[in-house]
XYZ file of C-alpha atoms in Angstrom:
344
model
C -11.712 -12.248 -8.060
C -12.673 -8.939 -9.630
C -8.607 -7.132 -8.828
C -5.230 -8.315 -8.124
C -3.216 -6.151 -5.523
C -4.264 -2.881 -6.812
C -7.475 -1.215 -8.935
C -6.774 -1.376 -12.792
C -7.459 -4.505 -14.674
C -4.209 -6.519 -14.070
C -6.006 -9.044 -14.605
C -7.137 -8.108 -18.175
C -10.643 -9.008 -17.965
C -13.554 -8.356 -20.485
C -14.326 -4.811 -19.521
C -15.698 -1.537 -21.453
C -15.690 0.621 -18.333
C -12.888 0.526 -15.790
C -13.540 2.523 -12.618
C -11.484 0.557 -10.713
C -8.092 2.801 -11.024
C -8.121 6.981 -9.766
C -6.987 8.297 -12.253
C -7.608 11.935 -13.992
C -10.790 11.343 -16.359
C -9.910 14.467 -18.243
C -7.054 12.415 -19.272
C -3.340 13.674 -20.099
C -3.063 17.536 -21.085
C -1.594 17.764 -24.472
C 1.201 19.468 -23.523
C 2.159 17.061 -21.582
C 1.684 14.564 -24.244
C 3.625 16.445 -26.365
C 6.480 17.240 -24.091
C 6.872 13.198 -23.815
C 6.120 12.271 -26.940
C 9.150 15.584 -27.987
C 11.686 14.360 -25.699
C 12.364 11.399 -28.275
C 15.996 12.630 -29.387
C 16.800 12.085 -25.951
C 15.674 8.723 -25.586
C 19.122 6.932 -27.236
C 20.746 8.344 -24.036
C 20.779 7.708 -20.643
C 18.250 10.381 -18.053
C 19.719 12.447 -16.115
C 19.999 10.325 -12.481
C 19.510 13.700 -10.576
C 16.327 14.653 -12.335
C 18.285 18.099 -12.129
C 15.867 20.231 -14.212
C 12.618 18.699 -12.706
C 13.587 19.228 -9.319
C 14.503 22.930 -10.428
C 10.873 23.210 -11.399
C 9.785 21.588 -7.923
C 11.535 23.705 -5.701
C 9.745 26.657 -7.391
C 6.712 25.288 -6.684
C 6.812 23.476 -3.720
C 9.325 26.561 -1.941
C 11.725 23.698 -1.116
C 15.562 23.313 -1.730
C 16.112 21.153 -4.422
C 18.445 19.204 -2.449
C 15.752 18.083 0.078
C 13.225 17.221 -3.511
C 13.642 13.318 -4.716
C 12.025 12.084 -7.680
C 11.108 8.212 -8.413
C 9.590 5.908 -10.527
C 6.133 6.569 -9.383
C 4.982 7.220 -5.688
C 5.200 3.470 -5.212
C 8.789 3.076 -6.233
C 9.740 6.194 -3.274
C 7.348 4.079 -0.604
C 9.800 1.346 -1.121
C 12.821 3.661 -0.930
C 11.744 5.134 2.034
C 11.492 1.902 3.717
C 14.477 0.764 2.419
C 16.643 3.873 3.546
C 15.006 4.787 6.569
C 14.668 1.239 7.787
C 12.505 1.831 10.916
C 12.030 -0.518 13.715
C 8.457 0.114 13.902
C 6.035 2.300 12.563
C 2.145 3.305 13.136
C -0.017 2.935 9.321
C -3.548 3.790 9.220
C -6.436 1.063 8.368
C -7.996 1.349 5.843
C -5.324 2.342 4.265
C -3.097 1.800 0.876
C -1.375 -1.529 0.925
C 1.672 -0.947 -0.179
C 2.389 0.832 3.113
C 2.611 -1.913 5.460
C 4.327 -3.856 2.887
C 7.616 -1.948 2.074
C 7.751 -1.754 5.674
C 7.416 -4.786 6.584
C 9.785 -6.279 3.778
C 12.811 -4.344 4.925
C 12.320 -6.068 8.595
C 9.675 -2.966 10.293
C 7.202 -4.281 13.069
C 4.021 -2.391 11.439
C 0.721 -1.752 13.689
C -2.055 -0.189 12.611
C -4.141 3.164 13.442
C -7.815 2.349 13.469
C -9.750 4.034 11.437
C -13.423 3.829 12.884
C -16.625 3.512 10.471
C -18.433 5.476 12.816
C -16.922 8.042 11.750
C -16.670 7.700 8.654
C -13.233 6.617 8.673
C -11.578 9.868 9.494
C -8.288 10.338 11.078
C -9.000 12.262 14.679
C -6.943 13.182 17.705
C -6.978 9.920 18.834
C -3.940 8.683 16.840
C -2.128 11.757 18.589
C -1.720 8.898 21.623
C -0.094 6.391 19.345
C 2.500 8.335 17.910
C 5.411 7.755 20.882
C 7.396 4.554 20.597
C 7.849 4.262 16.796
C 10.279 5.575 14.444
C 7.860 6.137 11.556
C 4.149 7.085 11.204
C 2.742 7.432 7.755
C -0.486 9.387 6.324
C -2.520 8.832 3.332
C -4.725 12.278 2.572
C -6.417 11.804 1.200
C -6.730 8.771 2.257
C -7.120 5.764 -0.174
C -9.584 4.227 -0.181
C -12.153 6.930 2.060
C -11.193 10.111 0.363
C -11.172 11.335 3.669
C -8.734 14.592 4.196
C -6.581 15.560 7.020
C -7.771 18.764 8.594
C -4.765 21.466 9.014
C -5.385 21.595 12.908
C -4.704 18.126 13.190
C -1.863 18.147 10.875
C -0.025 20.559 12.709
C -0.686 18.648 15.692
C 1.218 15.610 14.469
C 4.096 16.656 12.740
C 4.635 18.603 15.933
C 4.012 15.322 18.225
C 6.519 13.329 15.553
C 9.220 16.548 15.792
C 9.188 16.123 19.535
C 9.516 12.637 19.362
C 11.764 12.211 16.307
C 9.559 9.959 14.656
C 9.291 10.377 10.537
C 6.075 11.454 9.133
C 5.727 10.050 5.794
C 2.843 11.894 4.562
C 1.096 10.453 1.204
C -0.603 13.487 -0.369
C -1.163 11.709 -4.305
C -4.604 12.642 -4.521
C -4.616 15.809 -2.856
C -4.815 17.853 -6.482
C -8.185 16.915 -6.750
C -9.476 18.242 -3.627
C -9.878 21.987 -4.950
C -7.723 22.822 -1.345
C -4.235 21.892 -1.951
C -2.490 25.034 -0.671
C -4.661 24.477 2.565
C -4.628 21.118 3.442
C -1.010 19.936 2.520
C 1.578 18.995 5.235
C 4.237 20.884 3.675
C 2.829 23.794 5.156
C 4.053 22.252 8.239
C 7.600 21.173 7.525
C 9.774 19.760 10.260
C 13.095 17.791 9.825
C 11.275 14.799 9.780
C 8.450 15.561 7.414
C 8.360 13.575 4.461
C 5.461 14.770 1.911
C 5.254 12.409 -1.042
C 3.596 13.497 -4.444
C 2.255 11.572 -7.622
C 2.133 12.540 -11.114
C 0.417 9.455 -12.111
C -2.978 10.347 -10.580
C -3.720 14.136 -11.132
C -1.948 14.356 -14.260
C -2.858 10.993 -15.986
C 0.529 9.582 -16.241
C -0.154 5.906 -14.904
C 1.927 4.696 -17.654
C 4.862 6.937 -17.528
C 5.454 7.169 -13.664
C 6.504 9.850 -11.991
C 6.208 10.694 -8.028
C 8.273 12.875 -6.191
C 9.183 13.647 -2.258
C 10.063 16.647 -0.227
C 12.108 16.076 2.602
C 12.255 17.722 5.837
C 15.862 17.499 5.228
C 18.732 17.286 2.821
C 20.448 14.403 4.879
C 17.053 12.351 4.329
C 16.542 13.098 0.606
C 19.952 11.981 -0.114
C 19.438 8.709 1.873
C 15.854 7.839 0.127
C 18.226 9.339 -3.287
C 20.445 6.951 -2.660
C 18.437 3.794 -2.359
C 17.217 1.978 -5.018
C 17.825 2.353 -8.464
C 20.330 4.946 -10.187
C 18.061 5.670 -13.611
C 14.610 5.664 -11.777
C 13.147 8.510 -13.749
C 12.746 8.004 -17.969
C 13.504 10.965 -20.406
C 9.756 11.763 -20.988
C 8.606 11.211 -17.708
C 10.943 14.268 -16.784
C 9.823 15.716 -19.463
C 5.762 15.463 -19.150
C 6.278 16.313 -15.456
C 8.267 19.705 -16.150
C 5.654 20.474 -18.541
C 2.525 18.961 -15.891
C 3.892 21.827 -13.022
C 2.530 24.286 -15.481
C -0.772 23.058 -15.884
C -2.514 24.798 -13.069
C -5.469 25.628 -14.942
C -5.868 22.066 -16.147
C -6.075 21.011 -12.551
C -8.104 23.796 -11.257
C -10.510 22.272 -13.654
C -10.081 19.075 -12.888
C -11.072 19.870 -9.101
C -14.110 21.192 -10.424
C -15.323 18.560 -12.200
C -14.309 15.661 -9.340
C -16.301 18.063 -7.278
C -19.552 18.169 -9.436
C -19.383 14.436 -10.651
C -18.418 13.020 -7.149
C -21.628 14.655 -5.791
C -23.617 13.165 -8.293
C -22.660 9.697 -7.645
C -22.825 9.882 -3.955
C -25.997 11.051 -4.357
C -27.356 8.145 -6.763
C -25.212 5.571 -5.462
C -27.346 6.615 -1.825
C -30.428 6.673 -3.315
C -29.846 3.075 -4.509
C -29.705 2.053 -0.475
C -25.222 1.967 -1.079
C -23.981 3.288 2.236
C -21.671 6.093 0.525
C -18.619 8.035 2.702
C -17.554 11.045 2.553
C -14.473 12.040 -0.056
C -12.460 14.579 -1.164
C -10.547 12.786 -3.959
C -11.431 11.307 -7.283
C -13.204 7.941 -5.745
C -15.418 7.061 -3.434
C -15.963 4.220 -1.136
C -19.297 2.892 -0.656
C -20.888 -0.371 0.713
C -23.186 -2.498 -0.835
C -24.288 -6.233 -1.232
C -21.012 -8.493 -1.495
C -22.344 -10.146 -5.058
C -22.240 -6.372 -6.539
C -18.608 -6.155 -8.143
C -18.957 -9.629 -9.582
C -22.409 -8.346 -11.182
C -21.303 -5.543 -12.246
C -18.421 -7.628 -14.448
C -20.771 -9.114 -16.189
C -22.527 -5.709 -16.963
C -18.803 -5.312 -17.995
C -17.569 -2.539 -15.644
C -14.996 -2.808 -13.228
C -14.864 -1.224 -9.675
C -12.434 -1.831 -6.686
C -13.584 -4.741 -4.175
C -11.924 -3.468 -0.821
C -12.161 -6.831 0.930
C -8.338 -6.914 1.273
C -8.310 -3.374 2.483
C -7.477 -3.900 6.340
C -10.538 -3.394 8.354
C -12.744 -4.009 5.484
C -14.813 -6.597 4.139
C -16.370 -7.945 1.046
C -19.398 -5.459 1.259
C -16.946 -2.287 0.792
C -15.817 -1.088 -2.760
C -14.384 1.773 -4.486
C -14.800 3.620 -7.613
C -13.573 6.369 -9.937
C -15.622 9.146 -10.429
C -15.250 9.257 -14.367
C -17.049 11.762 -16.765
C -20.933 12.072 -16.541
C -21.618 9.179 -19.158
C -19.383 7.117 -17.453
C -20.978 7.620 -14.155
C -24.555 7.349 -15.125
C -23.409 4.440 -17.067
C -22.337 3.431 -13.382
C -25.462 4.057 -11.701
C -28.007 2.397 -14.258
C -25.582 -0.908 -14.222
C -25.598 -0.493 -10.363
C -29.253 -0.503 -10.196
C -29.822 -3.839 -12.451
C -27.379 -5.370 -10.264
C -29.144 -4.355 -6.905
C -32.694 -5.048 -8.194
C -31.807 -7.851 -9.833
């Protein structure tokens, strides 16, 4: 076993390289460093429950009343408070999709079936989960999606949350990696707000904050933010995680940049990882998903990199894996491992 639940090394193996997580390879901004690191004095007290001054700074941005914006402990800890406040009967998930899905669901008592996402092509999401949508009180979205990278195109988004309106069916709609597609303001679902819209955002990814955690969600309505407010714990949100993701919402530039580089590096190993006979899919984010032999992520340990085995992705196997797209050493660090471990 190469990963536990999740990419990172949980399992603290021997590593030098871990491409096993998505997260920013610029790393954390300083200023967001700093605005943690100067929201010490604060840290004897308790944070503010309400997150008052954060969400100020997300309703500017997002356009959204501040009483429909809730913030959490991470995207994860929302999934779970979702689940918990909602409590659907059933709901529709996507495979492949994230895991953790189908399991907040689930644990709060949901009967969970799953979207099929065919390889054919390429795992995309297409009209054809328009027909599943009736008969469940919650749908959710990954885009893009982990682990394809695949996006959802704005047609098609407008087409379901206007199918889950009619049917009043919440739309949680997962958009963590969506910074590093370069087309944000495009392809996000809050362009397409309805009262049961749920878009839910990550610090941790684009901004580098895995350690901190910070995720927020913007609610079709102030009724359902308060619910998914009111669930779970009352202190979900540290002093300097409010305070590196006040400072994060002004670091446009930092992710303009950022969408650059995913974009030039992500080519790069797509196209070497191709060359090497990997099937590679398309992506939008800051991974990819490829397919090679089974044996590769346990070679490429002992070349001491990690990458994410998808085997217990639903609707994969043991030939599918994801990485990071890192900076260019890291990559072509990537590539010439990859190749010893095919050839050899």
């Amino acid at each position: 076993m190469i990963n536990a639940a999740h990419g990172g090394n949980d399992l603290g193996l021997d590593v030098r390289l871990d491409l096993s997580a998505n997260l920013n390879p610029m790393g954390m901004s300083e200023s967001v460093r700093a605005a943690a690191v100067a929201s010490a004095d604060d840290w004897e007290r308790y944070p503010d429950p309400l997150c008052r001054e954060l969400r100020k700074k997300l309703s500017e941005k997002t356009g959204a009343d501040m009483e429909k914006i809730v913030c959490g402990n991470g995207a994860d800890d929302l999934i779970y408070r979702t689940a918990s406040a909602l409590k659907p009967h059933s709901a529709l998930i996507c495979a492949p999709t994230f895991g953790e899905y189908g399991k907040a669901l689930r644990e709060n008592g949901c009967n969970v079936r799953e979207h099929i996402l065919r390889e054919s092509e390429n795992f995309a999401l297409t009209e054809r989960i328009l027909g599943e949508l009736s008969g469940v009180d919650m749908a959710v979205i990954c885009t893009p999606n982990n682990p394809t990278g695949m996006t959802v195109s704005p047609e098609l988004m407008a087409e379901i949350t206007a199918e889950c309106e009619k049917n009043r069916t919440y739309l949680l709609v997962d958009e963590s990696f969506i910074g590093f597609t370069g087309r944000e303001r495009e392809l996000t679902a809050l362009n397409f707000m309805g009262s049961h819209v749920i878009v839910l955002r990550s610090f941790t990814k684009i901004f580098a904050m895995a350690g901190l955690r910070l995720g927020y969600a913007v609610c079709g309505s102030a009724d359902t933010a308060g619910k998914i407010a009111a669930a779970g714990q009352y202190w979900s949100v540290s002093a300097p995680a409010q305070a590196a993701g006040i400072a994060a919402l002004d670091e446009e530039d930092y992710v303009r940049k950022t969408a650059e580089l995913i974009a030039e590096e992500r080519k790069y190993l797509s196209c070497e990882l191709s060359s090497l006979g990997c099937k590679v899919y398309p992506s939008e984010a800051d991974y990819i998903l490829f397919r090679s032999i089974p044996q590769l992520g346990e070679r490429l340990l002992g070349e001491g990199i990690l990458i994410r085995s998808c085997g217990d992705y639903s609707g994969l196997d043991g030939s599918f894996f994801r990485t990071a797209v890192g900076l260019h050493g890291d990559n072509e660090a990537l590539i010439c491992a990859v190749r010893r471990c095919i050839d050899g």
